[in-house]
Coordinates of C-alpha atoms and ligand atoms in Angstrom, one line a residue:
M280 CA 0.2 0.4 -0.1
Q281 CA 2.7 2.8 1.4
Q282 CA 4.6 1.8 -1.7
D283 CA 2.0 2.1 -4.2
R284 CA 0.9 6.2 -2.9
N285 CA 5.1 6.5 -3.6
Y286 CA 4.5 5.6 -6.7
G287 CA 2.1 7.5 -7.4
A288 CA 3.4 11.2 -5.8
V289 CA 6.9 9.9 -7.8
F290 CA 4.5 10.1 -11.2
I291 CA 3.0 13.3 -10.5
V292 CA 6.2 15.4 -10.1
V293 CA 7.2 13.7 -13.3
F294 CA 4.5 14.8 -14.7
L295 CA 4.7 18.1 -13.8
I296 CA 7.9 18.6 -14.8
L297 CA 7.2 17.3 -18.4
I298 CA 5.2 19.7 -19.0
L299 CA 7.3 22.2 -17.8
I300 CA 10.2 20.4 -20.5
G301 CA 7.2 20.1 -23.2
A302 CA 6.3 24.1 -22.6
L303 CA 10.2 24.6 -22.9
M304 CA 10.1 22.4 -26.1
M305 CA 7.5 24.3 -27.3
N306 CA 9.5 27.2 -27.1
D307 CA 6.8 29.7 -27.0
S308 CA 7.1 33.1 -25.4
S309 CA 3.7 34.1 -24.9
Y310 CA 0.4 33.0 -22.8
S311 CA -2.2 31.6 -23.9
V312 CA -4.9 29.2 -23.7
E313 CA -3.8 27.3 -26.9
N314 CA -0.2 27.2 -25.6
L315 CA -1.2 25.7 -22.6
I316 CA -3.3 23.3 -24.8
N317 CA -0.7 22.5 -26.4
D318 CA 2.2 22.3 -23.2
I319 CA -0.1 19.8 -21.8
L320 CA -0.5 17.8 -24.7
A321 CA 3.1 17.8 -25.0
G322 CA 3.8 16.7 -21.9
F323 CA 0.8 14.2 -22.3
I324 CA 3.4 12.0 -25.2
V325 CA 6.3 12.8 -23.5
F326 CA 4.5 10.9 -20.1
G327 CA 3.1 8.6 -22.2
F328 CA 6.3 7.7 -23.5
F329 CA 7.7 7.4 -20.1
L330 CA 5.8 5.0 -18.4
L331 CA 5.7 2.9 -21.3
I332 CA 9.3 2.6 -20.6
V333 CA 9.1 1.9 -17.0
L334 CA 6.8 -0.6 -17.8
L335 CA 8.6 -2.3 -19.8
I336 CA 11.5 -2.3 -17.6
R337 CA 9.1 -4.0 -14.5
K338 CA 7.9 -6.4 -16.8
F339 CA 11.5 -8.0 -17.5
S340 CA 12.6 -7.7 -13.6
K341 CA 10.7 -7.9 -11.2
N342 CA 6.9 -9.3 -12.5
N343 CA 9.0 -12.3 -13.6
P344 CA 9.1 -14.7 -11.2
Q345 CA 11.0 -17.2 -13.4
Q346 CA 13.6 -14.2 -14.0
A347 CA 13.8 -13.5 -10.6
Q348 CA 13.9 -17.0 -9.3
M349 CA 17.2 -17.8 -12.0
Q350 CA 18.8 -14.2 -10.9
A351 CA 18.5 -15.5 -7.0
Q352 CA 19.9 -19.2 -8.5
M353 CA 22.9 -17.4 -10.4
Q354 CA 23.8 -15.3 -7.0
V355 CA 23.6 -19.2 -5.0
D356 CA 25.5 -20.4 -7.7
S357 CA 28.3 -17.2 -6.9
V358 CA 28.8 -17.6 -3.1
D359 CA 28.9 -21.4 -3.2
K360 CA 31.1 -22.0 -6.1
D361 CA 34.2 -22.4 -4.0
F362 CA 32.3 -24.6 -1.7
L363 CA 33.6 -28.3 -2.0
I364 CA 31.5 -31.3 -0.3
E365 CA 34.7 -34.0 -0.3
P366 CA 34.3 -37.3 2.0
Q367 CA 37.1 -37.5 4.5
K368 CA 38.8 -41.2 5.1
S369 CA 39.2 -41.2 8.7
D370 CA 41.7 -43.8 10.6
V371 CA 40.7 -43.1 14.0
T372 CA 39.3 -46.3 15.9
F373 CA 37.7 -46.4 19.2
D374 CA 40.9 -47.1 20.3
D375 CA 41.9 -43.7 20.0
V376 CA 39.0 -42.4 22.2
A377 CA 39.9 -42.9 25.5
G378 CA 37.1 -43.4 28.3
I379 CA 33.3 -43.1 27.6
S380 CA 32.8 -46.5 27.6
E381 CA 29.3 -46.4 27.5
V382 CA 28.8 -43.7 24.6
K383 CA 31.6 -46.4 22.8
E384 CA 28.9 -49.1 23.4
E385 CA 26.0 -47.7 22.0
L386 CA 27.7 -46.6 19.0
I387 CA 29.0 -50.2 18.2
E388 CA 25.3 -51.5 16.7
I389 CA 26.0 -48.5 14.4
V390 CA 29.8 -49.6 13.2
D391 CA 27.9 -53.2 12.5
F392 CA 25.1 -51.6 10.6
L393 CA 27.1 -50.0 8.1
K394 CA 30.1 -52.7 7.7
N395 CA 26.8 -55.0 7.1
P396 CA 23.5 -52.9 6.0
R397 CA 22.1 -55.9 4.6
K398 CA 22.3 -58.1 7.0
Y399 CA 19.5 -55.4 9.5
Q400 CA 18.0 -54.9 6.1
E401 CA 17.4 -58.9 5.9
F402 CA 16.1 -59.3 9.4
G403 CA 14.0 -55.6 8.8
V404 CA 15.3 -53.9 12.0
R405 CA 14.9 -50.2 12.4
L406 CA 18.1 -48.5 13.0
P407 CA 17.8 -44.2 13.6
K408 CA 19.1 -42.2 10.4
G409 CA 20.4 -39.8 13.3
V410 CA 22.4 -39.9 16.1
L411 CA 23.4 -36.4 18.2
L412 CA 25.9 -36.6 20.3
V413 CA 25.4 -34.0 23.4
G414 CA 27.9 -31.9 25.7
P415 CA 29.8 -29.6 26.2
P416 CA 33.0 -28.1 23.7
G417 CA 36.2 -30.2 23.5
V418 CA 35.0 -33.8 25.2
G419 CA 35.5 -35.2 21.4
K420 CA 33.0 -35.7 20.0
T421 CA 33.3 -35.0 16.5
L422 CA 36.4 -37.7 17.5
I423 CA 33.9 -40.2 18.3
A424 CA 32.2 -39.4 15.4
K425 CA 35.3 -40.0 13.0
A426 CA 36.2 -43.5 15.3
V427 CA 32.2 -44.6 14.1
A428 CA 33.3 -44.2 10.8
G429 CA 37.0 -45.5 10.9
E430 CA 35.7 -48.2 12.7
A431 CA 33.7 -49.0 9.9
G432 CA 35.8 -48.2 7.4
V433 CA 33.0 -45.6 5.6
P434 CA 34.1 -41.8 3.8
F435 CA 33.2 -39.6 6.2
F436 CA 31.7 -36.0 5.9
Y437 CA 32.2 -33.1 7.4
Q438 CA 29.6 -29.7 7.9
S439 CA 29.9 -27.2 10.5
G440 CA 26.5 -25.9 11.0
A441 CA 27.2 -22.5 10.7
G442 CA 28.8 -23.5 7.1
F443 CA 25.3 -23.6 6.0
V444 CA 23.8 -20.9 6.7
Q445 CA 24.8 -18.0 4.8
M446 CA 24.2 -14.5 3.9
F447 CA 21.8 -15.6 1.0
V448 CA 18.5 -17.6 1.5
G449 CA 18.5 -20.7 -0.4
V450 CA 22.5 -20.9 0.0
G451 CA 22.0 -23.6 3.4
A452 CA 19.6 -25.1 1.4
K453 CA 21.5 -26.4 -1.1
R454 CA 24.6 -27.5 0.3
V455 CA 22.2 -29.5 2.2
R456 CA 20.8 -31.1 -0.6
N457 CA 24.4 -31.2 -2.4
L458 CA 25.6 -32.9 0.4
F459 CA 22.8 -35.5 1.2
A460 CA 23.5 -36.8 -2.7
K461 CA 27.1 -37.1 -2.1
A462 CA 26.5 -39.1 1.0
K463 CA 24.4 -41.6 -0.7
A464 CA 26.1 -41.5 -4.0
N465 CA 29.3 -43.1 -1.3
A466 CA 26.8 -45.3 0.6
P467 CA 27.7 -46.7 2.6
S468 CA 28.5 -43.2 4.8
I469 CA 28.5 -40.5 7.7
I470 CA 27.3 -37.4 7.6
F471 CA 28.6 -35.2 10.6
I472 CA 27.5 -32.1 11.1
D473 CA 28.8 -30.4 14.3
E474 CA 27.5 -27.4 15.8
I475 CA 23.9 -28.0 14.8
D476 CA 22.2 -26.0 16.9
A477 CA 23.3 -23.1 14.2
I478 CA 20.8 -24.7 11.9
G479 CA 18.3 -26.0 14.0
K480 CA 17.8 -23.5 16.9
A481 CA 14.3 -23.6 17.4
R482 CA 12.2 -21.1 15.5
G483 CA 11.7 -18.6 17.7
A484 CA 10.2 -14.4 17.6
L485 CA 13.2 -13.3 14.9
R486 CA 12.8 -15.5 11.8
N487 CA 16.0 -15.6 9.6
E488 CA 14.8 -17.0 6.6
E489 CA 18.3 -18.5 5.3
R490 CA 17.8 -20.5 8.3
E491 CA 14.9 -22.0 8.3
A492 CA 15.0 -22.8 4.5
T493 CA 18.4 -24.1 5.3
L494 CA 16.7 -26.2 8.2
N495 CA 13.6 -27.4 6.0
Q496 CA 15.6 -28.8 4.3
L497 CA 17.7 -30.7 6.1
L498 CA 14.2 -31.8 7.4
T499 CA 13.0 -33.3 4.4
E500 CA 16.1 -35.4 3.6
M501 CA 16.2 -36.9 6.7
D502 CA 12.6 -38.2 5.8
G503 CA 13.3 -38.6 2.3
F504 CA 16.4 -41.3 2.5
E505 CA 15.6 -44.4 3.4
K506 CA 17.7 -46.6 6.0
S507 CA 18.9 -49.2 3.7
D508 CA 20.5 -46.1 2.0
G509 CA 23.1 -46.6 4.4
V510 CA 23.8 -43.2 5.4
I511 CA 23.6 -42.5 9.6
V512 CA 23.7 -39.0 10.4
I513 CA 25.7 -38.1 13.2
A514 CA 24.9 -34.3 14.4
A515 CA 27.1 -32.8 17.5
T516 CA 25.6 -29.8 20.0
N517 CA 26.0 -28.6 23.7
K518 CA 22.7 -27.0 23.5
V519 CA 19.9 -29.7 22.9
E520 CA 17.3 -27.9 24.8
L521 CA 17.3 -24.8 21.9
L522 CA 16.7 -27.4 19.4
D523 CA 14.0 -27.3 17.6
D524 CA 11.7 -30.2 18.3
A525 CA 11.1 -31.3 14.6
L526 CA 14.9 -32.3 14.3
L527 CA 14.2 -34.4 17.5
R528 CA 11.3 -36.3 16.1
A529 CA 10.6 -39.3 15.5
G530 CA 12.9 -41.4 12.1
R531 CA 15.2 -37.7 12.3
F532 CA 17.4 -37.2 15.4
D533 CA 15.5 -39.3 17.6
R534 CA 18.6 -41.1 19.1
R535 CA 20.9 -39.3 21.7
V536 CA 24.2 -40.0 23.5
Y537 CA 25.6 -37.7 26.2
V538 CA 29.0 -37.3 26.2
E539 CA 29.7 -35.4 29.6
L540 CA 33.4 -33.9 30.7
P541 CA 35.5 -37.0 31.8
G542 CA 35.5 -37.9 34.9
L543 CA 38.9 -38.8 36.8
D544 CA 39.4 -42.4 36.1
D545 CA 38.6 -41.3 32.3
R546 CA 41.0 -38.5 31.9
E547 CA 43.5 -40.2 33.8
A548 CA 43.5 -42.6 30.1
I549 CA 43.4 -39.7 28.4
L550 CA 46.1 -38.4 29.6
R551 CA 48.0 -41.9 28.6
I552 CA 46.9 -41.5 25.4
Y553 CA 49.1 -38.1 25.4
L554 CA 51.5 -39.4 27.2
R555 CA 51.9 -42.6 25.3
D556 CA 54.8 -42.0 23.4
K557 CA 56.9 -39.0 25.5
P558 CA 59.4 -39.6 27.9
F559 CA 57.2 -39.1 30.9
R560 CA 58.2 -39.6 34.6
G561 CA 55.6 -39.2 36.7
D562 CA 52.3 -40.1 38.7
V563 CA 49.2 -39.8 35.9
R564 CA 46.9 -40.3 38.1
E565 CA 48.2 -37.4 40.2
I566 CA 47.5 -35.4 37.3
A567 CA 44.9 -36.9 36.1
K568 CA 43.8 -35.4 40.0
M569 CA 44.1 -32.0 39.7
T570 CA 42.1 -31.5 37.2
V571 CA 38.8 -32.0 37.4
G572 CA 36.4 -30.2 35.1
F573 CA 38.9 -30.3 32.2
S574 CA 37.8 -31.7 28.8
G575 CA 39.5 -34.2 26.7
A576 CA 40.2 -31.2 24.1
A577 CA 42.1 -29.5 27.4
L578 CA 43.7 -32.2 28.8
A579 CA 45.9 -32.7 25.3
S580 CA 46.7 -28.9 24.7
L581 CA 47.9 -29.7 29.1
V582 CA 50.2 -32.3 27.9
N583 CA 51.1 -30.6 25.0
E584 CA 52.5 -26.9 27.3
A585 CA 53.9 -29.3 29.9
S586 CA 56.3 -31.3 27.3
I587 CA 56.8 -27.7 25.7
F588 CA 58.0 -26.4 29.2
A589 CA 60.4 -29.2 30.3
L590 CA 61.7 -29.1 26.4
K591 CA 63.1 -25.3 28.1
Q592 CA 64.2 -26.9 31.7
N593 CA 66.3 -29.5 29.1
K594 CA 66.1 -31.8 31.6
G595 CA 65.2 -34.4 29.1
F596 CA 62.0 -36.0 30.8
I597 CA 58.7 -34.8 31.1
D598 CA 57.6 -35.0 35.1
N599 CA 54.5 -33.5 37.3
D600 CA 56.6 -30.5 38.5
D601 CA 56.2 -28.9 34.6
F602 CA 52.4 -29.9 34.5
I603 CA 52.1 -28.0 37.7
A604 CA 53.5 -25.4 36.2
V605 CA 51.6 -25.2 33.2
R606 CA 47.9 -25.8 34.5
D607 CA 47.3 -22.6 35.7
K608 CA 48.4 -21.0 32.0
V609 CA 46.3 -23.7 30.3
L610 CA 43.0 -22.8 32.5
V611 CA 44.0 -19.0 31.4
G612 CA 44.4 -19.9 27.9
K613 CA 40.7 -21.0 27.7
K614 CA 38.5 -19.2 30.4
K615 CA 35.8 -21.6 30.0
I616 CA 37.5 -24.9 31.6
L617 CA 36.9 -24.9 34.8
S618 CA 38.8 -26.2 37.3
Y619 CA 38.8 -26.9 41.1
T620 CA 40.8 -26.4 44.2
E621 CA 41.4 -29.1 46.9
N622 CA 38.9 -26.7 49.4
E623 CA 36.3 -26.1 46.5
K624 CA 36.6 -30.1 45.9
K625 CA 36.2 -30.1 49.5
I626 CA 32.9 -28.0 48.9
L627 CA 31.4 -30.1 46.1
S628 CA 32.4 -32.8 47.8
Y629 CA 29.8 -32.5 50.8
Y630 CA 27.3 -30.6 49.1
Q631 CA 26.7 -33.6 46.6
A632 CA 26.8 -36.1 49.2
A633 CA 24.2 -34.4 51.2
K634 CA 21.8 -34.5 47.9
A635 CA 23.1 -38.8 47.1
V636 CA 22.5 -39.6 50.5
V637 CA 19.1 -37.9 50.6
A638 CA 17.8 -38.6 47.1
R639 CA 18.5 -42.7 48.0
W640 CA 16.5 -42.4 51.6
L641 CA 13.6 -40.2 49.4
D642 CA 13.5 -42.8 46.5
V643 CA 14.6 -40.3 43.9
D644 CA 15.8 -42.3 41.1
F645 CA 20.1 -42.2 40.2
D646 CA 22.7 -44.3 38.6
K647 CA 25.6 -42.0 40.3
M648 CA 26.6 -38.9 41.0
T649 CA 30.0 -36.8 40.2
L650 CA 31.4 -33.5 42.0
V651 CA 29.9 -31.3 39.3
K652 CA 26.4 -33.5 38.3
D653 CA 24.1 -35.5 39.5
N654 CA 22.6 -37.0 37.0
F655 CA 19.0 -37.3 38.3
K656 CA 16.7 -39.5 36.0
E657 CA 13.9 -37.6 34.1
I658 CA 10.4 -37.9 35.2
D659 CA 8.6 -39.1 32.4
R660 CA 5.9 -39.9 33.4
E661 CA 2.2 -38.3 33.2
L662 CA 1.5 -38.6 36.9
I663 CA 3.5 -37.3 38.8
S664 CA 2.3 -37.1 42.7
K665 CA 2.9 -34.1 45.4
S666 CA 5.3 -36.4 47.3
E667 CA 7.7 -37.5 44.8
I668 CA 8.0 -33.8 43.8
E669 CA 8.6 -32.4 47.1
S670 CA 10.9 -35.2 47.7
K671 CA 12.8 -33.9 44.7
M672 CA 12.8 -30.2 46.0
E673 CA 14.1 -31.6 49.2
V674 CA 16.6 -33.2 47.9
Y675 CA 17.6 -29.8 45.8
L676 CA 17.9 -28.1 49.2
S677 CA 19.8 -30.6 50.8
G678 CA 23.1 -30.1 49.7
M679 CA 23.3 -26.2 50.5
I680 CA 22.0 -27.2 54.6
C681 CA 24.8 -30.1 54.7
V682 CA 27.4 -27.0 53.5
E683 CA 26.2 -24.5 55.6
D684 CA 26.2 -26.8 58.7
I685 CA 29.6 -27.6 57.9
F686 CA 31.6 -24.4 56.9
K687 CA 28.8 -21.8 58.5
E688 CA 29.3 -20.4 55.1
K689 CA 26.8 -20.4 51.7
Y690 CA 28.6 -20.5 48.7
S691 CA 27.2 -19.6 44.9
N692 CA 27.6 -23.0 44.0
A693 CA 24.0 -24.2 44.8
S694 CA 22.1 -21.3 43.4
E695 CA 21.5 -23.8 40.1
D696 CA 19.6 -26.1 42.6
I697 CA 17.6 -23.9 44.8
K698 CA 16.5 -22.5 41.1
K699 CA 15.6 -25.8 40.1
A700 CA 13.4 -26.2 43.7
K701 CA 11.4 -22.8 42.9
E702 CA 10.6 -24.4 39.9
L703 CA 9.3 -27.7 40.9
A704 CA 7.5 -25.0 44.0
Q705 CA 6.0 -22.7 41.2
K706 CA 4.9 -26.2 39.1
M707 CA 2.8 -27.4 41.7
V708 CA 1.6 -24.3 43.0
F709 CA 0.7 -22.8 39.6
E710 CA 0.0 -25.6 36.7
Y711 CA -0.9 -29.1 39.4
G712 CA -2.9 -27.2 42.0
M713 CA -1.2 -28.7 44.5
G714 CA -0.9 -25.7 47.0
E715 CA -3.0 -25.7 49.4
N716 CA -5.0 -22.4 48.4
I717 CA -7.1 -22.2 45.2
L718 CA -6.7 -18.8 44.9
S719 CA -2.2 -19.4 43.3
S720 CA 0.2 -17.0 44.5
E721 CA 4.1 -16.4 45.0
A722 CA 3.7 -16.7 49.2
E723 CA 2.6 -20.4 48.8
V724 CA 5.0 -21.1 46.4
A725 CA 7.3 -19.6 48.9
K726 CA 5.8 -21.1 52.4
L727 CA 6.4 -24.4 49.9
L728 CA 10.4 -23.8 49.7
D729 CA 9.9 -22.7 53.4
D730 CA 8.8 -26.7 54.1
A731 CA 10.9 -28.4 52.2
A732 CA 14.2 -27.0 53.5
Q733 CA 12.6 -27.3 57.0
R734 CA 12.3 -31.7 56.1
A735 CA 16.4 -31.6 53.9
K736 CA 17.1 -30.1 57.4
V737 CA 15.7 -32.7 60.0
L738 CA 16.3 -35.7 57.1
Y739 CA 19.9 -34.2 56.8
L740 CA 20.7 -34.2 60.6
S741 CA 19.3 -37.8 61.2
Q742 CA 21.5 -38.9 58.4
K743 CA 24.7 -36.7 58.9
E744 CA 26.9 -40.3 59.6
V745 CA 25.8 -42.0 56.4
I746 CA 26.4 -38.2 54.4
L747 CA 30.2 -37.7 55.5
K748 CA 31.3 -41.3 54.8
A749 CA 29.5 -40.4 51.0
Q750 CA 31.6 -37.1 51.3
R751 CA 35.3 -39.1 51.6
I752 CA 33.9 -41.5 48.5
L753 CA 33.1 -38.1 46.6
F754 CA 36.2 -36.3 47.3
E755 CA 38.3 -39.2 46.2
H756 CA 37.0 -40.2 43.6
E757 CA 34.9 -37.9 42.4
V758 CA 32.7 -40.1 41.7
I759 CA 29.7 -42.0 44.2
T760 CA 27.0 -44.5 42.5
A761 CA 23.9 -45.6 44.3
E762 CA 25.2 -48.8 44.9
E763 CA 27.7 -47.6 47.4
I764 CA 25.5 -45.3 49.3
K765 CA 23.9 -48.4 49.7
A766 CA 26.2 -50.2 51.1
I767 CA 26.8 -47.4 53.3
F768 CA 23.3 -47.1 54.7
D769 CA 23.9 -50.8 55.9
E770 CA 26.6 -50.7 57.5
V771 CA 25.8 -47.5 59.4
L772 CA 22.0 -48.6 60.1
Ligands
ADP1219 P1 34.0 -31.7 20.4 O1 33.5 -32.1 19.4 O2 33.0 -32.2 21.5 O3 34.4 -30.3 20.5 P2 36.4 -32.6 19.9 O4 36.6 -34.2 19.4 O5 37.0 -32.3 18.5 O6 35.2 -32.0 20.9 O7 37.9 -33.1 20.6 C1 39.3 -31.7 20.4 C2 40.1 -32.7 21.0 O8 40.4 -33.8 21.9 C3 40.3 -34.6 19.9 O9 40.7 -34.0 19.1 C4 40.9 -34.9 20.8 O10 42.7 -34.7 20.4 C5 41.0 -34.5 22.3 N1 40.2 -35.8 22.9 C6 38.6 -35.3 23.5 N2 38.3 -36.2 24.1 C7 38.9 -36.7 24.1 C8 39.2 -38.5 24.4 N3 37.7 -39.1 25.0 N4 40.1 -39.2 24.2 C9 41.2 -39.1 23.7 N5 41.2 -37.9 23.0 C10 40.2 -36.5 23.3

């Protein structure tokens, strides 16, 4: 509308200017009605020509959808002429990936499928088309995908999510199409899409046409190929909660594998891999102990830094002192990596021990708990009871209560758990109608939280002996299993 009105105004101005030009062309100096009519007529004729030219230009440019499409395609092609999709040969094996035995187990089936697709086809077995590796940066997601390709001996197509989405609408979609076509032509094969969140972010208020076009193309391709095509798509992300639901639906990335920061044993194994061919005379276990929170990538760079440091010392071998000397440098160089001092580890071990014991006592399900992660199982039932939610709130608050009792101080690590407890209380009041009054209010949320904290305190005091024993295990091994806690209960009670 606005645009049409603008056109109208431009036409009137142009028309008046042309009348003026017409008048000048007629070259009449005297003013009469006849001259004026002549001027206007001349103006009309010139204006007619002008209009004709404008219409012709419009017809051949914008109003011709075919031509517009061709132009867009040319634009896409010119942006994309340097973009090559070539398969890589991977010689990485599972032996090169240290630790994460559970992850490997989950992927062995995929390797077997890629090796013997026919075996699976004959039995009509459904295997996932897409596997989503979820975990923080540097934990080896790319390495794992390469190992799957290496073990199966199939070509590996690497693409980063950000590499798809470009400035021009259509470039990303075309890249996705080409990638799948190439992978199918080289099947069995693996497509690895790193940082898939760059394409697959949930469609929020801010629309991005190029990203949506790319995502839609990816969804189409994933729906389009059959399992028998022998292509497996592995994608990596560290923010699964940001992904568009469409990507996670059945038949797309319906298998999720969580890759976490390595625990003590895994850190030791990773360090051993990188120290394999080096003149190391030290205690690997000790180094593993002082690197809580380091990812595999950070450990690799730590070994490298320590080796450089040892070389500079000219002593001919590497030992723990070299690691201690460069540890902080690696930490500073990679700000995101977190690592804990002995005292911090102590605080965390009390905090998590209380949570683990209270959880075991109240039947809140988990397999193992580490210094930084509680690994509670998601409740995925429709029907949840009030007491079940209250138990979970008590667990979340028990860590803080224990640390406060032992250290006479509060620490910021409790913030996540407090937030979770609060969210549960809010759900109880505002969604499930589990508050005391019909009228829901924030005051009721606060009361539920206070009550839960009171109960958690009573529980903490009654189980303190068990918690202190659990703390020692957590501090020493950085991890405690539900089984170990059961054993302490059996011993104490
Ligand atoms: P991500 O894809 O999760 O960001 P990468 O696979 O790129 O992590 O890991 C970066 C590097 O860190 C790898 O190339 C490897 O050198 C090292 N690394 C990470 N995890 C491991 C592991 N479990 N075993 C051996 N090396 C690892």
